[in-house]
Coordinates of C-alpha atoms in Angstrom, one line a residue:
X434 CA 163.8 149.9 155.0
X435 CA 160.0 150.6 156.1
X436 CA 161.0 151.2 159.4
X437 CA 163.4 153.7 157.8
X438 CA 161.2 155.2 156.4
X439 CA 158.6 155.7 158.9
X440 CA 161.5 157.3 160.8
X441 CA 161.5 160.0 158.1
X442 CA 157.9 160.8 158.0
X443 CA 158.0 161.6 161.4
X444 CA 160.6 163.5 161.7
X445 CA 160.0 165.5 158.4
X446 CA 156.5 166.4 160.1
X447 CA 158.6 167.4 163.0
X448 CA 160.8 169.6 161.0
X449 CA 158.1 170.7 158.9
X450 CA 156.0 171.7 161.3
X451 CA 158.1 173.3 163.6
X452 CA 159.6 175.2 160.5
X453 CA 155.8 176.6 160.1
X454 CA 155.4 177.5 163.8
X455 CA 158.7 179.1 164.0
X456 CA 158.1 181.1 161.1
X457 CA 154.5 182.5 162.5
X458 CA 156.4 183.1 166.0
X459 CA 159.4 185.1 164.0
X460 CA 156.9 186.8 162.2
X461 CA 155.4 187.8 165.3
X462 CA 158.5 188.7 167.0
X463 CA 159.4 190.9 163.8
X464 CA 155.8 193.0 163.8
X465 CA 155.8 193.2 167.8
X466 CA 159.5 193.7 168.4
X467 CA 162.2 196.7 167.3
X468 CA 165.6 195.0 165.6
X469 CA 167.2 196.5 168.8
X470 CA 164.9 194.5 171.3
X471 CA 165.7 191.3 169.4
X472 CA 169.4 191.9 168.8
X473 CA 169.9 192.1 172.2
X474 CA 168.1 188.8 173.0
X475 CA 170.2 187.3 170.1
X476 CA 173.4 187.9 172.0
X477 CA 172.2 186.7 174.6
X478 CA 171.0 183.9 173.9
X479 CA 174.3 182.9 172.0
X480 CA 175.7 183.5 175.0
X481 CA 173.5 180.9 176.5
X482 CA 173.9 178.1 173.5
X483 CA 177.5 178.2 173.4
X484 CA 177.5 177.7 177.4
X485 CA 174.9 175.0 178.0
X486 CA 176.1 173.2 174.7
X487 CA 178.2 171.8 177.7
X488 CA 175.4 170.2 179.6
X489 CA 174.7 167.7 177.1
X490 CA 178.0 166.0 177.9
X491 CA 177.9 164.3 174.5
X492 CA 175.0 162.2 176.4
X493 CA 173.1 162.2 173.0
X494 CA 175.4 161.0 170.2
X495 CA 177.3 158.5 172.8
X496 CA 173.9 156.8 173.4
X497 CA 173.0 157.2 170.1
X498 CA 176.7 154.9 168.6
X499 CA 177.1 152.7 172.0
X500 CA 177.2 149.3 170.8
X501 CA 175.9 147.7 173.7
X502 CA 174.4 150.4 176.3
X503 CA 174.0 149.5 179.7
X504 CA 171.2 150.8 182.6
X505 CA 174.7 151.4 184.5
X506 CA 176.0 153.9 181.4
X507 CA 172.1 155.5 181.0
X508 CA 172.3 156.2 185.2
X509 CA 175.9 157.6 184.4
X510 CA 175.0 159.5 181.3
X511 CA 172.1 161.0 183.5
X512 CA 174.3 162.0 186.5
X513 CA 176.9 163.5 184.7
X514 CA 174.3 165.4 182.8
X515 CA 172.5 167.0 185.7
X516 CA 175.8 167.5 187.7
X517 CA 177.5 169.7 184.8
X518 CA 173.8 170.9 183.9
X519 CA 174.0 172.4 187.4
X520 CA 177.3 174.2 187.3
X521 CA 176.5 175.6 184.1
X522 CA 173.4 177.0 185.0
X523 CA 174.8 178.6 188.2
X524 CA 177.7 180.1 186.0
X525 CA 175.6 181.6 183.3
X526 CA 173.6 183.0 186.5
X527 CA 176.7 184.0 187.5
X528 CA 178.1 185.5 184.4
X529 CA 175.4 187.9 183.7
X530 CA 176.6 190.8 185.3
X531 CA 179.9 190.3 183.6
X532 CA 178.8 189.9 180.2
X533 CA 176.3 192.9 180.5
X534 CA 179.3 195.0 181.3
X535 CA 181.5 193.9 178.4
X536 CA 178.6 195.1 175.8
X537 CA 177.6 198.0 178.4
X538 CA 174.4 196.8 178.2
X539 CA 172.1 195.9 181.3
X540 CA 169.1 194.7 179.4
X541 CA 171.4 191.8 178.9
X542 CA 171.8 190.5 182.7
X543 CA 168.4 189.3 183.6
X544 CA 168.0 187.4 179.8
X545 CA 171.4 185.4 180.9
X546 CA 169.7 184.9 184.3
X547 CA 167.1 184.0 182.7
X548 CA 168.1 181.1 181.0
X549 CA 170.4 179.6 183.3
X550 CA 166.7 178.1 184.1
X551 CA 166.4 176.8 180.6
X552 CA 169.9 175.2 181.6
X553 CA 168.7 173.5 184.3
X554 CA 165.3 172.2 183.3
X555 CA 166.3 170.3 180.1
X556 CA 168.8 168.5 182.0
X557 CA 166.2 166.4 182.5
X558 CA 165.0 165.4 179.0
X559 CA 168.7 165.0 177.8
X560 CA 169.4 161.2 178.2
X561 CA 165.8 160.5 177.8
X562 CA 165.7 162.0 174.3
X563 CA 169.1 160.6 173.3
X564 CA 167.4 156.8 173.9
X565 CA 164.2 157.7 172.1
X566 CA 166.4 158.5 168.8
X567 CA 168.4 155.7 169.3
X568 CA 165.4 153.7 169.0
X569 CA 164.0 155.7 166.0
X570 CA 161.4 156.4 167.9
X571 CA 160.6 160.0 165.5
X572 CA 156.8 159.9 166.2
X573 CA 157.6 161.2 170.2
X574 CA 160.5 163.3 169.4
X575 CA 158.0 165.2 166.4
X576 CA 155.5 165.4 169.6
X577 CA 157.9 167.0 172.2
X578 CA 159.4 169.4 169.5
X579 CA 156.0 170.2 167.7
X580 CA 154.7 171.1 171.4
X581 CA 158.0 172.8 172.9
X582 CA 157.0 175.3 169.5
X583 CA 153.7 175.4 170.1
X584 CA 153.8 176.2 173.8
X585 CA 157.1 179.0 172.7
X586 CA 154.4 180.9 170.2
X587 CA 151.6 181.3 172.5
X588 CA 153.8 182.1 175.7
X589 CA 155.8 184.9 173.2
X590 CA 152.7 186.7 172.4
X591 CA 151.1 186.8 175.6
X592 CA 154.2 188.1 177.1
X593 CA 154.9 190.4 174.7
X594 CA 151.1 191.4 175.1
X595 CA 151.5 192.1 178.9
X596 CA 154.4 194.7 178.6
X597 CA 157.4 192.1 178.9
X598 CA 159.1 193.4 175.7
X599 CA 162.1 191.4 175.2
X600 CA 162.4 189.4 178.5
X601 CA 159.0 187.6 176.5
X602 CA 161.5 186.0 174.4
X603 CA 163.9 184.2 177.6
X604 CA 160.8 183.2 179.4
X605 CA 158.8 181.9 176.4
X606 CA 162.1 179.8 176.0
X607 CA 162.4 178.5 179.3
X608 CA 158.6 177.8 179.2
X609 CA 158.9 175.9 175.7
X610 CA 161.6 173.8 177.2
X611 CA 159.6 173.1 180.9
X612 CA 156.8 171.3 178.2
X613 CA 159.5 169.6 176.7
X614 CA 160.9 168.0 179.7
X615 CA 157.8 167.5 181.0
X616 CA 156.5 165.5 177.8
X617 CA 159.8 163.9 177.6
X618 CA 159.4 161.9 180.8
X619 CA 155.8 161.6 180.2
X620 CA 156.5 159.4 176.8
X621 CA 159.6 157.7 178.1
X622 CA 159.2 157.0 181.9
X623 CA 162.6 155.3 183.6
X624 CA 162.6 155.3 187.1
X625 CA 165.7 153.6 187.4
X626 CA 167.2 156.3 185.4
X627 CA 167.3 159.1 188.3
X628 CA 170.1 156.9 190.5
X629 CA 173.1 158.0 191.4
X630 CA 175.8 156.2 189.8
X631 CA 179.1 157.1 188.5
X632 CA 180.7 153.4 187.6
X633 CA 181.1 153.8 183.6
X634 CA 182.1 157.7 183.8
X635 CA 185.3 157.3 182.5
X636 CA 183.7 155.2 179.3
X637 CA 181.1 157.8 178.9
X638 CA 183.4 160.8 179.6
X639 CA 186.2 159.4 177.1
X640 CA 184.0 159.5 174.3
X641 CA 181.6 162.5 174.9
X642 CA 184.2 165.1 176.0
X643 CA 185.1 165.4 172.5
X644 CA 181.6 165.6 171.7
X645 CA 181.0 168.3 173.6
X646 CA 183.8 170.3 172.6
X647 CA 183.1 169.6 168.8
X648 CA 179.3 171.4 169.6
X649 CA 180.7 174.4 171.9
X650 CA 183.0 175.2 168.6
X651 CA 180.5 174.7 166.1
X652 CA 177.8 176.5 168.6
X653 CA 180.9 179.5 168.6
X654 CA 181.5 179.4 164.8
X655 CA 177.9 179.6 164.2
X656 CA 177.5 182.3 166.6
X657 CA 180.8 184.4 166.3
X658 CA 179.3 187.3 163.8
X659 CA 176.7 188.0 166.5
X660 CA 179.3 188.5 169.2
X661 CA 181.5 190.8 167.3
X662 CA 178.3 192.3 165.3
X663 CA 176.9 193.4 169.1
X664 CA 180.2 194.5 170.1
X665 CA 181.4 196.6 167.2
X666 CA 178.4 197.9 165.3
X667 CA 175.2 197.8 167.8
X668 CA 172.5 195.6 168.7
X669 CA 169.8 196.6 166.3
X670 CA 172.6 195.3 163.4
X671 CA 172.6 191.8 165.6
X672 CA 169.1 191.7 165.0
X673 CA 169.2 192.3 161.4
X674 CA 172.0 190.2 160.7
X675 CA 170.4 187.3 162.9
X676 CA 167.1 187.4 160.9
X677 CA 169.0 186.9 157.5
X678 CA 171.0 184.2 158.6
X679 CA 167.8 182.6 159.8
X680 CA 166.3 183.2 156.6
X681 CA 169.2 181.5 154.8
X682 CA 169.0 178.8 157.3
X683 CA 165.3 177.7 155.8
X684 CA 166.4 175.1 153.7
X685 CA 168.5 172.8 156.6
X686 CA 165.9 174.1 159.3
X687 CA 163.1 173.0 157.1
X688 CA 163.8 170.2 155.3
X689 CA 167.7 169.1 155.3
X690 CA 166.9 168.8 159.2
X691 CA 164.6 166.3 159.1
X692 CA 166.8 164.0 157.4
X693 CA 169.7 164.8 159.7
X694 CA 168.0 162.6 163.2
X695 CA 167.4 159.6 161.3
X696 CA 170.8 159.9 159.8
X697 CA 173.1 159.2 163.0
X698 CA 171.3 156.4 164.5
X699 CA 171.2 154.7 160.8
X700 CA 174.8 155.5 159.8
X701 CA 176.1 154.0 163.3
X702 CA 173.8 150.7 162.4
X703 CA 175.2 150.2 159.1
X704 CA 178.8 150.7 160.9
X705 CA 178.2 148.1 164.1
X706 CA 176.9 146.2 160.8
X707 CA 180.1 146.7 159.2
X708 CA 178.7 148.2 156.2
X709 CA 180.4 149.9 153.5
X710 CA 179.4 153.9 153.8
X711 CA 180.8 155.1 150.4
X712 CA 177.4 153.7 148.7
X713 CA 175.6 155.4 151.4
X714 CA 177.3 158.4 151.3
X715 CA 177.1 159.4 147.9
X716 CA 173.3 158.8 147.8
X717 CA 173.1 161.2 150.6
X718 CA 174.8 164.2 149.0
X719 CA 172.3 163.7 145.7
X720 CA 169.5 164.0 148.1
X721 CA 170.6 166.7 150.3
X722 CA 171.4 168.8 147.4
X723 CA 169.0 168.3 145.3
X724 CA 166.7 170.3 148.4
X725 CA 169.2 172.7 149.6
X726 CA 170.5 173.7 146.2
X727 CA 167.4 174.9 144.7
X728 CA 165.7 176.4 147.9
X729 CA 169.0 178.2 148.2
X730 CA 169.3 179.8 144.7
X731 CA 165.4 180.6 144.9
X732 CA 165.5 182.4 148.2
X733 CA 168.8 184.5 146.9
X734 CA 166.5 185.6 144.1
X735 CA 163.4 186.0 146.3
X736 CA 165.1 187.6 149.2
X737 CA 163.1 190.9 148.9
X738 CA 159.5 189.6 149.5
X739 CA 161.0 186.9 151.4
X740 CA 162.1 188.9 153.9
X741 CA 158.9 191.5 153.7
X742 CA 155.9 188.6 153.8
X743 CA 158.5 187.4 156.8
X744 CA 159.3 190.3 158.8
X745 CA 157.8 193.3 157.6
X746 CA 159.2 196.3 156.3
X747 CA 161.1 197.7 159.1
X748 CA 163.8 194.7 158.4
X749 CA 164.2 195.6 154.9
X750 CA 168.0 195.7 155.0
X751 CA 167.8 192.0 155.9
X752 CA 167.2 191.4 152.1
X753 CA 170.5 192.0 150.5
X754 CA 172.1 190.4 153.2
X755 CA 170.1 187.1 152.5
X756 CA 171.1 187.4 149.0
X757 CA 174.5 187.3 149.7
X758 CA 174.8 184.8 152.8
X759 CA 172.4 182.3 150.5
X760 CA 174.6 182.7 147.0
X761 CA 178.1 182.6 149.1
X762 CA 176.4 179.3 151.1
X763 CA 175.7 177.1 148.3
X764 CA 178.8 175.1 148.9
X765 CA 177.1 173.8 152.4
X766 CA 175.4 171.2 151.1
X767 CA 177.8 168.6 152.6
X768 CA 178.5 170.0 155.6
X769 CA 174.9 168.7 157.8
X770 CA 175.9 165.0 156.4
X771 CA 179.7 165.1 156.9
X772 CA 178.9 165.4 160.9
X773 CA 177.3 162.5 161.0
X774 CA 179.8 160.1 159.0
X775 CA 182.7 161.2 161.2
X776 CA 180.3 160.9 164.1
X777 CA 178.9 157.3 163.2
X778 CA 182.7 156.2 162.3
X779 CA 184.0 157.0 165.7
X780 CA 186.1 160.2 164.7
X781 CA 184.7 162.8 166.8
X782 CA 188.3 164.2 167.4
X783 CA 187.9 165.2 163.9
X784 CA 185.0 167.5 164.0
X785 CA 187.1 169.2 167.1
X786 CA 190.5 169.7 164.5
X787 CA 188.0 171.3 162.0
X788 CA 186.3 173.5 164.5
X789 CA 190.0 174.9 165.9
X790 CA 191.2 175.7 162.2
X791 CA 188.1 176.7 161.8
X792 CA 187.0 179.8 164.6
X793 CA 190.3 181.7 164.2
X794 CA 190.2 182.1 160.7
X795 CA 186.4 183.0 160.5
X796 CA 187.1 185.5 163.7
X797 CA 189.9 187.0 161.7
X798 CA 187.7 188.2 158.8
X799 CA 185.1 188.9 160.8
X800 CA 186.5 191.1 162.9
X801 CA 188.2 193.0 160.1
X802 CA 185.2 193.5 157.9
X803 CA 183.1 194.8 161.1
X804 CA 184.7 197.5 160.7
X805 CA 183.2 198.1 157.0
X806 CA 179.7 197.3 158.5
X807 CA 177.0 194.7 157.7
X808 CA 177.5 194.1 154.1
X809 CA 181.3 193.6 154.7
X810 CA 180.5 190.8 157.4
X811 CA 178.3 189.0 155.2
X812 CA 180.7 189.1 152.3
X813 CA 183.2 187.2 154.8
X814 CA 180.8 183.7 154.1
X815 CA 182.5 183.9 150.6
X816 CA 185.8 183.0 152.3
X817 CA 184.2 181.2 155.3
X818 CA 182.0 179.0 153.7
X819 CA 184.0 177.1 151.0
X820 CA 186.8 176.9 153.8
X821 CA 184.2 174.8 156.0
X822 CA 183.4 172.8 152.8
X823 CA 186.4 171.7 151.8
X824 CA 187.4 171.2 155.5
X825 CA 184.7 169.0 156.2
X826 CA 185.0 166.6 152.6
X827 CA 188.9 166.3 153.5
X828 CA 188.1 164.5 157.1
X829 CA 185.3 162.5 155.4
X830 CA 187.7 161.1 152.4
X831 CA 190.3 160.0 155.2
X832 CA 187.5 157.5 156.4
X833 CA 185.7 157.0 153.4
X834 CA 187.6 157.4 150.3
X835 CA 186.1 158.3 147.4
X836 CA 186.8 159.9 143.7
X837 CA 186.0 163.9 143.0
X838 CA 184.0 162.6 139.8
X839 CA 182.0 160.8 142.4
X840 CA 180.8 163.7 143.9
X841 CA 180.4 165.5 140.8
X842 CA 178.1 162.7 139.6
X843 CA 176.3 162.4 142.7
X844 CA 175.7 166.3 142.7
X845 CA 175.2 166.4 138.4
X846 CA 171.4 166.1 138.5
X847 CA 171.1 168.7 141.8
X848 CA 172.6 170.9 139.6
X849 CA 170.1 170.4 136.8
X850 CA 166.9 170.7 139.0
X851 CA 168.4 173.9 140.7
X852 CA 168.8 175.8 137.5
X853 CA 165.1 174.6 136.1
X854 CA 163.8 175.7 139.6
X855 CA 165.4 179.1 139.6
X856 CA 164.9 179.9 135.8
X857 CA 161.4 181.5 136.6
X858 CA 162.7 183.7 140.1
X859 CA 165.3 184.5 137.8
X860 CA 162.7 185.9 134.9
X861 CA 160.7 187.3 137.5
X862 CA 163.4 189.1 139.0
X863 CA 164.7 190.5 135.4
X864 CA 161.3 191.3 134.9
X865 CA 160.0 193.3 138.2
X866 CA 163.3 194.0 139.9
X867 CA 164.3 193.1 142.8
X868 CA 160.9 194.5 145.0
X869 CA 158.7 192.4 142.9
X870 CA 154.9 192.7 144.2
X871 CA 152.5 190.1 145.6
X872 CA 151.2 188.6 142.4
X873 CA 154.7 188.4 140.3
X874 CA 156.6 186.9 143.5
X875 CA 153.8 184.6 144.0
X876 CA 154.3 183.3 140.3
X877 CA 158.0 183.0 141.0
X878 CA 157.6 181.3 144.0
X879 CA 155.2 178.3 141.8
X880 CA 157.2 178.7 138.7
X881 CA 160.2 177.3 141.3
X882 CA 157.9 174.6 142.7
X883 CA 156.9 173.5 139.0
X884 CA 160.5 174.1 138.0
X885 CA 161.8 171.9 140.8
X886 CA 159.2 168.8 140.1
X887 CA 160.0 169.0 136.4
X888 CA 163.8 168.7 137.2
X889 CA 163.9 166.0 139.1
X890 CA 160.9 164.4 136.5
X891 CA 163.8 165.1 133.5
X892 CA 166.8 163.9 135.6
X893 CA 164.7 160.8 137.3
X894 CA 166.2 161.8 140.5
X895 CA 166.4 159.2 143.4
X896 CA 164.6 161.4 145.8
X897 CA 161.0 161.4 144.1
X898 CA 161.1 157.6 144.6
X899 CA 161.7 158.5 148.0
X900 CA 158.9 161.0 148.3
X901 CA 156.5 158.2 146.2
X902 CA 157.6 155.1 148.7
X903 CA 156.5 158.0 151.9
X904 CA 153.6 159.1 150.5
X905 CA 152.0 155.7 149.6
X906 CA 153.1 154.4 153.8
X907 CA 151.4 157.5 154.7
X908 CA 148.4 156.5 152.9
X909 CA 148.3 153.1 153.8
X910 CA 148.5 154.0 157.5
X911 CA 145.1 156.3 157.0
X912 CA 143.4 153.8 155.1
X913 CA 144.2 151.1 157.8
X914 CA 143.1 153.4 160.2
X915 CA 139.8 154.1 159.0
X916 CA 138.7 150.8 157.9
X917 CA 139.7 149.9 161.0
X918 CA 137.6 152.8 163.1
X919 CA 134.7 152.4 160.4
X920 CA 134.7 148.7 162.0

């Protein structure tokens, strides 16, 4: 349990921190940028994602749930990896022109060529990574994120600084992910890793095939409404519509996301253990929720000076887009743990089914409401979202079966901390309108905070025994530390 729970500390100060640092750079982005500039960097860079989501190969998660991995399956892992990483990066290369013509837009060519580097260079880090989490080894992987961010910030602004405009954005990526790589190797040196060797590919291929088409779907569902937002209604909507959805995003980028690392390699330990995940399940959608829910329903309220103390106010109409992507999205809670139980219980083809019923049905509405504009589009996540929802629980009760009343219990005292945390937004919101100013938004934002604390006081929710257990290892480890330096 203490090793655990280190694991968590880390990787919440990974996520944490790279939540800050992101923040600052799209902050920076926003006040340096035009909403054109960056919406056409959004496309492509979707464009990109949904491509090199191939080059993983499923290296990670197969490493990750191996029983027993051998030095033959990391050297195949590795050379299947860099071989696919390879043809991917000389087809993105490749489809540049083509894609630039499809959206009659040339500023998109050299970002695809762009990062078909990207594609090549973290070819590298891939397998290496995937062994470091397998180990729960979160103190390295918050060191190579927490510089990738780092070394993305200060390369974006001195781009931008120097006249690049929005090629800043490709090249601050592709030098972000050359530290990465770079650190990578540095903190988990295997020599015997870069041979040539093919003897377990059809072990490794079997399993992580599926893997990687499960993540080239999700990667398309996630970015489908920039594709058809760039095509249909313009770039500088892209960029609007990207920065709300990013906005919306906070609560799993920030927080939820930190959990989610430590979750796979756990969940495929309790299952070589032969563990019973229903327990473990449950517990998992009280904590989740009882993060996302509240954040959520705060930022919906919020979503005016949210978006101004984030952006600025040339992306104004970002805000009632946030307030409706973050009401319609409350029933995602589930969805960043549901990947990982059908992931740790060896149903990967599962994920894949979702995915295809999935990306029709959300390219369908979509498509239709582009036509109405951004407002329309973002009123689709009221149909999408509880689709994916209840998609996602159906797959998990097949494996892990499990009452509706469970849930609800599970979910009850979420429920009760959300509301006290967004009674005071709420008042705030009644009181001042939507536009609120500095000092009332800066009351609702504490009155949430206090709100949230005396919820989960009221409802003695699991996850402050949680935060208690980390916080008292966290201050252990400095006291250790400096008795022993004061030595």
């Amino acid at each position: 349990m203490a090793g655990l729970q280190r694991s968590f500390m880390f990787s919440a100060i990974d996520r944490l921190g790279n939540i800050a640092i992101n923040l600052v750079t799209m902050a920076t982005v926003a006040r340096l940028l035009t909403p054109d500039e960056v919406g056409v960097f959004v496309v492509g860079a979707a464009v990109a994602l949904v491509i090199q989501t191939l080059r993983d190969t499923g290296a990670a998660i197969y490493l990750i749930q191996e029983p027993n991995v051998t030095r033959e399956g990391v050297q195949t892992t590795f050379t299947i990896s860099c071989i696919i990483g390879l043809i991917l990066a000389i087809a993105l290369y490749l489809l540049a022109a083509p894609v630039a013509a499809l959206y009659s837009e040339q500023r998109l060519r050299p970002i695809l060529q762009i990062m078909s580097v990207g594609v090549l260079i973290a070819c590298l880090a891939n397998v290496p990574v995937a062994l470091i989490r397998r180990d729960l080894e979160f103190g390295h992987i918050a060191v190579i994120n927490l510089l990738g961010s780092l070394v993305n910030l200060v390369a974006v602004i001195i781009l931008i600084l120097s006249g690049f405009s929005y090629l800043s954005l490709p090249w601050a990526t592709v030098a972000s992910l050359s530290a990465m790589t770079i650190t990578t190797i540095c903190l988990r040196p295997l020599p015997w890793m870069y041979r040539f060797d093919l003897s377990e590919w059809r072990r490794v291929l079997e399993f992580s095939s599926y893997s990687s088409v499960a993540a080239i779907l999700s990667n398309a569902l996630t970015m489908l409404p920039q594709f058809i937002i760039g095509r249909m209604i313009g770039f500088d909507a892209v960029g609007i519509f990207s920065r709300a959805v990013i906005i919306c995003q906070l609560p799993d980028r920030s927080v939820l996301s930190a959990f989610m690392p430590v979750v796979l390699p756990a969940l495929a330990a309790e299952v070589r253990d032969g563990a019973d995940l229903r327990p473990t399940y449950l517990r998992g959608l009280s904590l989740t929720s009882v993060i996302y829910l509240p954040v959520m329903l705060c930022i919906a309220f919020l979503a005016q000076p949210v978006v101004e103390a984030l952006l600025g106010d040339q992306w104004a109409r970002a805000a009632p887009l946030v307030r409706i992507l973050c009401i319609a999205s409350l029933c995602l809670f589930p969805v960043s743990l549901n990947f990982p139980i059908l992931v740790a219980k060896g149903r990967i083809r599962d994920t894949v089914t979702m995915m295809l019923i999935l990306l029709p049905l959300t390219a369908l509405v979509i498509f239709v409401s582009a036509i109405y504009g951004l407002t329309a589009v973002a009123l689709t996540a009221f149909i999408t979202a509880p689709a994916q929802a209840g998609l996602s629980f159906w797959f998990v009760r097949r494996q892990i079966p499990f009452e509706w009343k469970e849930i609800a219990s599970s979910i009850r005292d979420s429920i009760i901390v959300m509301l006290c945390a967004g009674l005071v937004p709420m008042m705030t919101v009644i009181a001042f309108g939507s536009r609120p100013d500095l000092i009332p938004a800066a009351i609702a934002a504490a009155g949430a905070t206090a709100g949230w604390f005396l919820g989960a006081w009221a409802t003695a929710h699991p996850l402050l025994s949680y935060l208690t257990a980390s916080a008292r290892m966290f201050l252990s480890r400095l006291t250790r530390r400096a008795n022993s330096s004061g030595k």
